[in-house]
Short mmCIF file of C-alpha atoms in Angstrom, two decimals:
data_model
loop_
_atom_site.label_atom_id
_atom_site.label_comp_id
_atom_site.label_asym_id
_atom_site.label_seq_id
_atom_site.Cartn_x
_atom_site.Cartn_y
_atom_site.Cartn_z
CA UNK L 1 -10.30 3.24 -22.80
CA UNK L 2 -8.61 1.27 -25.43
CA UNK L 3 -8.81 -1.02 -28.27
CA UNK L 4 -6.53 -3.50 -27.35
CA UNK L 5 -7.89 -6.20 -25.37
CA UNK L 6 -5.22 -7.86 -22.98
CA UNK L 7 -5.02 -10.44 -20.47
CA UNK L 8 -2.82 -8.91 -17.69
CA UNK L 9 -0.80 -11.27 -14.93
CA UNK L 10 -0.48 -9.55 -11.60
CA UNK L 11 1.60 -10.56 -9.58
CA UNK L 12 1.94 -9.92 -5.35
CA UNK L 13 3.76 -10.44 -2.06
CA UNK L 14 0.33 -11.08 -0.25
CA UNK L 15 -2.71 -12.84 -1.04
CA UNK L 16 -5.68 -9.74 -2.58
CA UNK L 17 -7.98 -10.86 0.61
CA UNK L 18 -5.30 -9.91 3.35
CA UNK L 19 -5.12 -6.86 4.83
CA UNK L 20 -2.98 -3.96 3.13
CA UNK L 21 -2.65 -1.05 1.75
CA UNK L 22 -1.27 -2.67 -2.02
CA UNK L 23 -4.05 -5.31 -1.98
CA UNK L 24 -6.60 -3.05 -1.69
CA UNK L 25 -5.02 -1.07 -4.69
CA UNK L 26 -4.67 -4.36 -6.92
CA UNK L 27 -8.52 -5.22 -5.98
CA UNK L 28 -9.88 -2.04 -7.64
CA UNK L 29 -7.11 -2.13 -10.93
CA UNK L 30 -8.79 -5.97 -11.16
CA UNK L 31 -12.09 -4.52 -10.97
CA UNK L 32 -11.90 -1.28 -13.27
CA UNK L 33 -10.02 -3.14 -15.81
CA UNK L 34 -12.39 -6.13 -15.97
CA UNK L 35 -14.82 -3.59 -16.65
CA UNK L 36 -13.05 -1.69 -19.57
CA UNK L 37 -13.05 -5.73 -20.77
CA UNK L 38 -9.90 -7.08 -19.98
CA UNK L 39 -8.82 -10.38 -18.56
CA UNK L 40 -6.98 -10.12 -15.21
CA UNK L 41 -4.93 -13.17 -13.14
CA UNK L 42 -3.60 -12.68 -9.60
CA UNK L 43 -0.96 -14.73 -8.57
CA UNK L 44 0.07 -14.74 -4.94
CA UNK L 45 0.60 -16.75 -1.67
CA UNK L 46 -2.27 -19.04 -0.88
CA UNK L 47 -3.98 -17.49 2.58
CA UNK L 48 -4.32 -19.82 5.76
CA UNK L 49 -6.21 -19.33 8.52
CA UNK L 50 -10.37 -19.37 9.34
CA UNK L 51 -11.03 -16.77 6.96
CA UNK L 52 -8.82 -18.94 3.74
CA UNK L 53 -11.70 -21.20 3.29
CA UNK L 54 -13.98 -18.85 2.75
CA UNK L 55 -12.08 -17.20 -0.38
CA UNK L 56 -12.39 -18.66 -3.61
CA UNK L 57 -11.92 -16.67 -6.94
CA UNK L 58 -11.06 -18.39 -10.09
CA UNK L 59 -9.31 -14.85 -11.35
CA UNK L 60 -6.69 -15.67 -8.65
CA UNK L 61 -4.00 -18.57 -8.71
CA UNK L 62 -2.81 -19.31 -4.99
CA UNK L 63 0.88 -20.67 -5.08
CA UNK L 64 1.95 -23.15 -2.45
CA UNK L 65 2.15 -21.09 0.74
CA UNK L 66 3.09 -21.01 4.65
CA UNK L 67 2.06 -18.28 7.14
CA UNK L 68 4.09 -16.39 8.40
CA UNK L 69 2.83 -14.34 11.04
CA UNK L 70 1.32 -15.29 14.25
CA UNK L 71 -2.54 -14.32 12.61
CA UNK L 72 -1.74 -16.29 10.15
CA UNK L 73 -2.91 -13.49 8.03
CA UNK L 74 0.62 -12.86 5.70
CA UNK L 75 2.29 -16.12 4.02
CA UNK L 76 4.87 -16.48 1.51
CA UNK L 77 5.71 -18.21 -1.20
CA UNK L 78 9.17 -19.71 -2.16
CA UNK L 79 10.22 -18.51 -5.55
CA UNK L 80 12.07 -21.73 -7.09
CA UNK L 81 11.28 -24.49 -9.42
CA UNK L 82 8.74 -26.02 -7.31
CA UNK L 83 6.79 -22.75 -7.65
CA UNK L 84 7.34 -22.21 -11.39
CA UNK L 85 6.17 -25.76 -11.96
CA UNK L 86 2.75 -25.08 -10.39
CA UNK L 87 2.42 -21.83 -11.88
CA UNK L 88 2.28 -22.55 -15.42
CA UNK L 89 0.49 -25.57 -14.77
CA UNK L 90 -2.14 -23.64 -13.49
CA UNK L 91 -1.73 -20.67 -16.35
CA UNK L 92 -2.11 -23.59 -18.77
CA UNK L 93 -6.10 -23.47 -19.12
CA UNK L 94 -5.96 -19.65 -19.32
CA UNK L 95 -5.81 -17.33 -21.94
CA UNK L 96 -2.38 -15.83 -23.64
CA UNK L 97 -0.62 -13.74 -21.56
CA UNK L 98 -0.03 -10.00 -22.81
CA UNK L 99 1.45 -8.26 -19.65
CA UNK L 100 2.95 -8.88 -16.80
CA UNK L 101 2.23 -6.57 -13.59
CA UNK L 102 4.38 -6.75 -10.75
CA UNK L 103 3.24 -5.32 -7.93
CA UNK L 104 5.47 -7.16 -5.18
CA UNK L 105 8.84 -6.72 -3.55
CA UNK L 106 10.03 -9.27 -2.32
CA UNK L 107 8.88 -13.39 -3.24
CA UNK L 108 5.66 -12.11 -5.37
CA UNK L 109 7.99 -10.05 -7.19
CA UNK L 110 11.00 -13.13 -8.01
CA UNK L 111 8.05 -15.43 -8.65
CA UNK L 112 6.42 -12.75 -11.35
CA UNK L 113 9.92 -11.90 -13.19
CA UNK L 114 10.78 -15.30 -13.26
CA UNK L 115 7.49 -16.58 -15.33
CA UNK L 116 8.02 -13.13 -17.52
CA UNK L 117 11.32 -14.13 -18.41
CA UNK L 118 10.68 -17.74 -18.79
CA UNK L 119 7.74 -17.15 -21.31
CA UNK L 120 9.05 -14.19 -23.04
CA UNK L 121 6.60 -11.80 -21.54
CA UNK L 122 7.11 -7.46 -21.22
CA UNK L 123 6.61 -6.36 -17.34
CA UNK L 124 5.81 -3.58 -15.78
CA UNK L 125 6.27 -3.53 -12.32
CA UNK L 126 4.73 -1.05 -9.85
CA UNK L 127 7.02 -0.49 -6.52
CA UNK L 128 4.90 -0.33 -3.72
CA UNK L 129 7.65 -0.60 -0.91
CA UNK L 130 10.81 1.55 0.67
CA UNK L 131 12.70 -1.47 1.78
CA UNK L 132 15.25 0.16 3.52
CA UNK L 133 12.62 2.02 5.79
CA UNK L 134 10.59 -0.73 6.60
CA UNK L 135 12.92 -3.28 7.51
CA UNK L 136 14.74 -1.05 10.11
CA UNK L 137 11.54 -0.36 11.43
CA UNK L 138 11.17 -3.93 11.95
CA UNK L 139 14.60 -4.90 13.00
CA UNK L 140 17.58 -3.21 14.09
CA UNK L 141 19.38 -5.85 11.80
CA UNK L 142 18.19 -4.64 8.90
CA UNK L 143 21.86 -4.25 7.33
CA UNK L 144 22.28 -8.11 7.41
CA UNK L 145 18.40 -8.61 6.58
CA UNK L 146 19.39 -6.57 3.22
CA UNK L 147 22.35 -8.06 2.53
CA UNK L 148 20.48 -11.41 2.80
CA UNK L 149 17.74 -10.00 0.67
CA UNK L 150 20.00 -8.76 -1.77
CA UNK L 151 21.94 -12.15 -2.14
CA UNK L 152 19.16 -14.08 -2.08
CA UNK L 153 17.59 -11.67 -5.03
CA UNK L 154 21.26 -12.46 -7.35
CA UNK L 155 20.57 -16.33 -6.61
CA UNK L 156 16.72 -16.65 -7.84
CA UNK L 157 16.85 -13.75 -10.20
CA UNK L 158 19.26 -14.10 -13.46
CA UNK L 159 20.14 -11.87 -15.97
CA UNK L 160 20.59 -7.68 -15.49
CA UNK L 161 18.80 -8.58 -11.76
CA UNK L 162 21.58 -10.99 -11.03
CA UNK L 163 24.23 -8.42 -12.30
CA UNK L 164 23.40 -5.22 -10.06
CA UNK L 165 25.31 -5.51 -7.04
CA UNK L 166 25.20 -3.30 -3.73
CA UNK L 167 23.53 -4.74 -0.40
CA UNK L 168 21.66 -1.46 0.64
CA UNK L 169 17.58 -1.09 -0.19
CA UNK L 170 17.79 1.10 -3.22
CA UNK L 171 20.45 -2.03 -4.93
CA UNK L 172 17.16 -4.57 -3.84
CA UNK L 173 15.04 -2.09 -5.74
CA UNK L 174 17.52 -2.06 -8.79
CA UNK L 175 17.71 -5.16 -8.90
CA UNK L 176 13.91 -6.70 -8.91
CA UNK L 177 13.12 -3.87 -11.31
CA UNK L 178 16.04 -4.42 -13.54
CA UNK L 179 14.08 -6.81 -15.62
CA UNK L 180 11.07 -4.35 -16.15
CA UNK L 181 10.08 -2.61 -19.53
CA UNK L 182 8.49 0.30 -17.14
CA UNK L 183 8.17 0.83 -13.67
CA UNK L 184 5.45 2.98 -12.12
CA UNK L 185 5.17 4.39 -8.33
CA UNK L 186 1.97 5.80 -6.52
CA UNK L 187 3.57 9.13 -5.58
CA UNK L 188 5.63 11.59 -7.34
CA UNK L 189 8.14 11.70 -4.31
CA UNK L 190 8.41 8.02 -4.08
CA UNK L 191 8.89 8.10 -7.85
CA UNK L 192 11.96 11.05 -7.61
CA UNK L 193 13.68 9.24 -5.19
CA UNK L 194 13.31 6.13 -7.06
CA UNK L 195 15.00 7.39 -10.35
CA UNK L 196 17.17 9.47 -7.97
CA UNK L 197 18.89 6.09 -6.39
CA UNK L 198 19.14 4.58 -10.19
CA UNK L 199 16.39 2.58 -9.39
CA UNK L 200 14.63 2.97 -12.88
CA UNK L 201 14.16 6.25 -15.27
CA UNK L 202 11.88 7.41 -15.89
CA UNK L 203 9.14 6.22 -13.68
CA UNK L 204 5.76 6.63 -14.07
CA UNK L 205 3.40 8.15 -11.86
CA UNK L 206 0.68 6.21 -11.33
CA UNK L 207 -1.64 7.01 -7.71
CA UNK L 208 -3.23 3.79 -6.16
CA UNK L 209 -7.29 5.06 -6.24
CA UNK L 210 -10.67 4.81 -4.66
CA UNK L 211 -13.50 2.86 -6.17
CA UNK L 212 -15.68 5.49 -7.87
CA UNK L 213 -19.07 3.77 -7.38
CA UNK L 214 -18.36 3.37 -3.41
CA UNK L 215 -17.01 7.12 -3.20
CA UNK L 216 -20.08 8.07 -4.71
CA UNK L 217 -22.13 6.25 -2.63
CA UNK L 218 -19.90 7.13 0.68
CA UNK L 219 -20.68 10.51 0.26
CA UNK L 220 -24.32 10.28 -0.69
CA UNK L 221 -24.49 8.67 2.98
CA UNK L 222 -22.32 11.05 4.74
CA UNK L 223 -23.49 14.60 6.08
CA UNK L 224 -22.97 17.43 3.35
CA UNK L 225 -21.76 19.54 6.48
CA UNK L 226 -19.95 18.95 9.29
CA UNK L 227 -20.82 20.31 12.33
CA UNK L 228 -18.44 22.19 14.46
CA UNK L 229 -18.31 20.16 18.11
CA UNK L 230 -16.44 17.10 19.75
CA UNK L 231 -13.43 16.20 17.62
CA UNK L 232 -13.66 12.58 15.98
CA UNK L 233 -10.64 11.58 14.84
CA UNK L 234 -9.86 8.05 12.81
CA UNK L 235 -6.46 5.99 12.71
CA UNK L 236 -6.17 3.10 10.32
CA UNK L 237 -3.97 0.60 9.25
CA UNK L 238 -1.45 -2.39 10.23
CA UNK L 239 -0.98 -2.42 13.38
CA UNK L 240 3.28 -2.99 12.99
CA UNK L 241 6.11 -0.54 13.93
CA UNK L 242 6.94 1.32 11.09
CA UNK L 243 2.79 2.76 10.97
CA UNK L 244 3.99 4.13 14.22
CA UNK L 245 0.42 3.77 16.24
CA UNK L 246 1.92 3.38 19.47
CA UNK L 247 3.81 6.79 19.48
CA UNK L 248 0.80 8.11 18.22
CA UNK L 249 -1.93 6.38 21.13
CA UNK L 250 1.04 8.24 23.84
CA UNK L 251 0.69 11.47 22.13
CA UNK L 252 -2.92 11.37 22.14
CA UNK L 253 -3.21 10.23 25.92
CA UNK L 254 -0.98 12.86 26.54
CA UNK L 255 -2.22 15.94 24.69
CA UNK L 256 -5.27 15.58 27.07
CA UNK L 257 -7.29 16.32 24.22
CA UNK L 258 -11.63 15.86 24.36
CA UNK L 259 -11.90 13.87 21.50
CA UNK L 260 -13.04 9.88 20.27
CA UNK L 261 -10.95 8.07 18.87
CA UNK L 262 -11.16 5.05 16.53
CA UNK L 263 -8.72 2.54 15.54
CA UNK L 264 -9.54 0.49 12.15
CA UNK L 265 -6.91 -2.53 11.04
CA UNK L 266 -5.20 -5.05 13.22
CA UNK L 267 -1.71 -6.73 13.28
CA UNK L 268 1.20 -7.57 16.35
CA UNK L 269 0.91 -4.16 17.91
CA UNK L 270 -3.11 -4.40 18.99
CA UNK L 271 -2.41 -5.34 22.31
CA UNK L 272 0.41 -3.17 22.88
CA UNK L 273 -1.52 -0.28 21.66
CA UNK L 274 -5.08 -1.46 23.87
CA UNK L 275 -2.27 -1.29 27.07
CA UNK L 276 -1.59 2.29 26.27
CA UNK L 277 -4.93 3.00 26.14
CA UNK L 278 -6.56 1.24 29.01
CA UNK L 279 -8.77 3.61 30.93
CA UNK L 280 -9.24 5.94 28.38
CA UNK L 281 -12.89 5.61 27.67
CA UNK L 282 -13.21 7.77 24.16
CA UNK L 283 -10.71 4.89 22.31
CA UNK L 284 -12.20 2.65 20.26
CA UNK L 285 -10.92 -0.21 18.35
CA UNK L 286 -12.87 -1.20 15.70
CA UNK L 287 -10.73 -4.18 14.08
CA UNK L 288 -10.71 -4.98 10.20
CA UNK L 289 -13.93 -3.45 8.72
CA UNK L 290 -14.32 -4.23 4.93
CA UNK L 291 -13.66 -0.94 2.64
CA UNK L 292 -16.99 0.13 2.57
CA UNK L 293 -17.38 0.56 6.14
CA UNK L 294 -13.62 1.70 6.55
CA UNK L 295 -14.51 4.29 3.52
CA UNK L 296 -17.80 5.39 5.71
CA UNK L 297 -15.65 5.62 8.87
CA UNK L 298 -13.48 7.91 7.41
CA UNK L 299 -15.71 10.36 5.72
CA UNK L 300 -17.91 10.34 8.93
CA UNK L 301 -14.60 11.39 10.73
CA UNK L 302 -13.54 15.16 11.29
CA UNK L 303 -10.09 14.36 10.68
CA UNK L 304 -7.33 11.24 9.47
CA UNK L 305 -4.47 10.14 11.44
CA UNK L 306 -1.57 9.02 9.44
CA UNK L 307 1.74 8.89 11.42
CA UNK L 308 4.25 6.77 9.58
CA UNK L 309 7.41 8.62 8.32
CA UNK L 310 9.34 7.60 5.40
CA UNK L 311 7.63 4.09 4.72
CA UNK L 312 4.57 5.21 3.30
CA UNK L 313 5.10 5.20 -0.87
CA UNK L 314 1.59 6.91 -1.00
CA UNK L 315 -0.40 6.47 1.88
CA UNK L 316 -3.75 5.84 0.64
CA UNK L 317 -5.57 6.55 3.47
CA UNK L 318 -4.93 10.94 3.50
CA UNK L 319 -6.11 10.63 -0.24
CA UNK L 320 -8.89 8.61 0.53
CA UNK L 321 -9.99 11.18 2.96
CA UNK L 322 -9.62 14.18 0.99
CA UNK L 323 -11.74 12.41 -1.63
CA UNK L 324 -14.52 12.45 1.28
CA UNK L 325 -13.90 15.69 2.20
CA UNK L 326 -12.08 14.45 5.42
CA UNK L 327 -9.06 16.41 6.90
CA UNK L 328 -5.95 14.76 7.64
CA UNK L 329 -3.01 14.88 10.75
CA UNK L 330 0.04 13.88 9.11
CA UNK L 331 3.33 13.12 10.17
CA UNK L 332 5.14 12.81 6.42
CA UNK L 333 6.23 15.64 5.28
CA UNK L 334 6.73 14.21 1.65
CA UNK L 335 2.82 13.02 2.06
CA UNK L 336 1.96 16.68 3.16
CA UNK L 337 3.40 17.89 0.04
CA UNK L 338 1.85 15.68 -2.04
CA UNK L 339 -1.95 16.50 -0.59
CA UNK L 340 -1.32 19.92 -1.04
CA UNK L 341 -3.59 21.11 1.32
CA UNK L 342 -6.64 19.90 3.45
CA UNK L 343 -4.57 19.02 6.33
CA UNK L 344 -2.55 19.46 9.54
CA UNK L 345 1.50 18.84 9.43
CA UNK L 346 3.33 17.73 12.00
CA UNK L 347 6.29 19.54 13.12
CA UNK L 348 9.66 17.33 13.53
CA UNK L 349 9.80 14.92 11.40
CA UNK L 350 13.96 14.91 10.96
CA UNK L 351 14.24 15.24 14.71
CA UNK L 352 14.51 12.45 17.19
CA UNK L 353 11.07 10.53 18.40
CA UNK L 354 10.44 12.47 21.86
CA UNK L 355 10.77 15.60 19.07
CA UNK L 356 8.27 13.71 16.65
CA UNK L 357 6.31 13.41 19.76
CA UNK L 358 6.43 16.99 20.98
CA UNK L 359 4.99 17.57 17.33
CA UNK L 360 2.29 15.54 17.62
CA UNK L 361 0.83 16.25 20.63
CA UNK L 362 0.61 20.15 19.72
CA UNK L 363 -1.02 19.59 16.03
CA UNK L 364 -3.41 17.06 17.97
CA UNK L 365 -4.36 19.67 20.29
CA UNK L 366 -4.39 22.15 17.16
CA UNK L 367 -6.57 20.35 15.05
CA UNK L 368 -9.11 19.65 17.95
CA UNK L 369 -9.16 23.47 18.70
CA UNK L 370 -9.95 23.86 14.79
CA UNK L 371 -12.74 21.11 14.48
CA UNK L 372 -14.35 22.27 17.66
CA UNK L 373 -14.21 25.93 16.32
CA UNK L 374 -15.28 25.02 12.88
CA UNK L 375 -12.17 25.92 11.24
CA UNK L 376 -11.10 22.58 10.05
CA UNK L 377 -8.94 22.71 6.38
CA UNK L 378 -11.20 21.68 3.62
CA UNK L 379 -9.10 19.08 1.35
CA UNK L 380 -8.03 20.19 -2.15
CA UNK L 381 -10.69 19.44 -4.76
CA UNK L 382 -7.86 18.84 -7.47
CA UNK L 383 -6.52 15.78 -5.59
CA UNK L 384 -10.31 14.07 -5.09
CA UNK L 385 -11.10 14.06 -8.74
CA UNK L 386 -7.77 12.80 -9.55
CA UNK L 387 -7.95 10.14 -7.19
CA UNK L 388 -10.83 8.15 -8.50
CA UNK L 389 -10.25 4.62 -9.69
CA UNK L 390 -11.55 4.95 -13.52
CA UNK L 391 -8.83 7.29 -14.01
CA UNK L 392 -6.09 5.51 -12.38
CA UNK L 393 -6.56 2.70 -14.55
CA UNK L 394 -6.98 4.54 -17.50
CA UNK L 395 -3.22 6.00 -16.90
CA UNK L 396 -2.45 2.59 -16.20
CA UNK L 397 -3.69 1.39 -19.50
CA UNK L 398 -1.64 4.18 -21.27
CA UNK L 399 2.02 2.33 -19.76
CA UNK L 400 0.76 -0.89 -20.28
CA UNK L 401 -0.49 0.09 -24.30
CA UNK L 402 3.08 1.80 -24.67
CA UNK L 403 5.18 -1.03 -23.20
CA UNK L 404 3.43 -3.60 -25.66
CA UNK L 405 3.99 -1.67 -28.48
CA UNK L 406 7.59 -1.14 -27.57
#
């Protein structure tokens, strides 16, 4: 892909091993550019939990930690001098470092800038997160939980980060990517709004991908046809408010529709969302499946379940299933948009939730009259090709070559 060969420092909010969205991304840029022959360091909270002593990779440096959910699955780190002081002890016995990649908003991302701009090294940082959306989703104090965020962003971060003031989202944004020499965003909406908000401009468009060798072997597996009959359908993902699972479990109860359903992921929600479901015998919860099997789920599915609105920066998951040849239900119209086709939109997205809900329970209804019949949308071919891993890092590649050549 190129001649230069780099050693590239990524840096993240969660440790690669946890469950997400953005850790499954920074897995397969690790991968894909190890195998174009490049060096790759992941620095990010150190996991706890039964499943932290089975994880060892020398590629990753895990920072002083503590959990900080209930699973134990999500920690942080605290960006300060104790931090910086292990870090580049433990970059000492590494190569030179060309690049820095942030690909963290909130610690992982103070933590990253900071070693950049204490060692003279170019970043590029990929935004992952809409702050302002998730943290309302979370809280309904999310105007003094930003105005925290952005004060405690001017204290650890100096120079043009420390300057841009504002306590909304889009100032957080401005400010953790004011230190960047390019930014880069996994969706073209996500990256409009961004240079929209003075956020960064321009911003590169760079889609999070699926791992060509387990595509490729996904659909080998997989039926080349899909039968028309009972409806499967497939939800996946954290388990946490803003993913909006238990609107969606009401909606399906209530659209009375005769089809399984699977659940894939886990998080605070799971028993909230087994309540709603109690009784119902075609639910299934399947937990935290590694990709693989997630990957098979979905293209064994006759159609994807995404219901978040406005948080998703991407949302992997409808572009993983169009890859497979999967349909998707989905609730974003800026996600919709961005598929193209292969799918089922929900109606009411700007209205209220018993609106959203209304919506929902008609295209679920909808899209199990269309599977049953056979008359499912078949996704758009352009967006599987362009989806596949090699690619995305080879774009990648192309913003890191141009930021280290200034």
């Amino acid at each position: 892909m190129t001649t230069r060969v780099m050693h590239i420092v990524f840096f993240g909010d969660q440790h690669l091993d946890s469950l997400g969205g953005a850790q499954v991304s920074m897995r397969l840029q690790r991968e894909f550019l190890e195998r174009a022959g490049h060096t790759v360091t992941v620095v990010a909270p150190k996991m706890h939990g039964s499943r932290a002593s089975r994880i060892s990779d020398p590629s990753n440096v895990d920072l002083p930690s503590v959990p900080i959910t209930t699973d134990r699955e999500y920690s942080m780190s605290w960006p300060g001098r104790a931090t910086d002081r292990a870090l580049d002890s433990a970059m000492t016995h590494r190569p030179p470092v060309d690049l820095v990649h942030v690909q963290a908003d909130f610690w992982g991302a103070f933590i990253g800038h900071r070693y950049a701009a204490r060692h003279g090294i170019p970043v590029v940082h990929t935004l992952h997160n809409r702050v302002d959306v998730g943290i309302a989703a979370v809280t309904p104090l999310h105007g003094p939980v930003l105005r925290a965020l952005n004060l405690w962003r001017r204290r650890v971060l100096r120079g043009a980060a420390e300057q841009v003031r504002g306590n909304d989202g889009w100032a957080f944004l401005r400010g953790i990517a004011s230190g960047s020499s390019a930014v880069t965003a996994p969706s073209t909406h996500f990256a409009r709004r961004l240079e929209e908000y003075g956020v960064f401009n321009p911003v590169d468009v760079v889609w999070n991908g699926i791992d060509d060798d387990v595509r490729e072997a996904t659909l080998a597996a997989a039926p080349t046809e899909r039968a028309p009959g009972r409806p499967r359908f497939v939800w996946l993902g954290r388990m946490s408010p803003e993913k909006r699972l238990l609107p969606f479990l009401e909606a399906f109860v209530e659209s009375g529709v005769d089809a399984d359903l699977e659940i894939i992921g886990g998080g605070a929600q799971r028993a909230a969302a087994e309540k709603i479901v109690s009784g119902v015998p075609n639910v299934h919860f399947a937990g935290k499946l590694s990709y693989p099997d997630t990957l098979a789920r979905i293209a064994a599915a006759d159609a994807l379940v995404q219901t978040s609105i406005g948080f998703e920066t991407q949302g992997m998951t409808p572009f993983e299933a169009a890859t497979l040849g999967t349909p998707s239900v989905i609730s974003d119209p800026d996600i919709a948009a961005e598929l193209g086709g292969g799918l089922w939109v929900v109606p009411g997205a700007a209205g209220t939730e018993d609106q959203r809900t209304v919506g929902l329970i008609e295209t679920l209804r909808r899209a199990a009259s269309d599977i049953a019949a056979g008359l499912a949308p078949q996704p758009m071919r352009e967006v599987s090709e362009s989806f596949r891993q090699s690619s995305r890092t080879a774009a990648m590649i192309e913003v890191y070559e141009r930021v280290l050549e200034g």
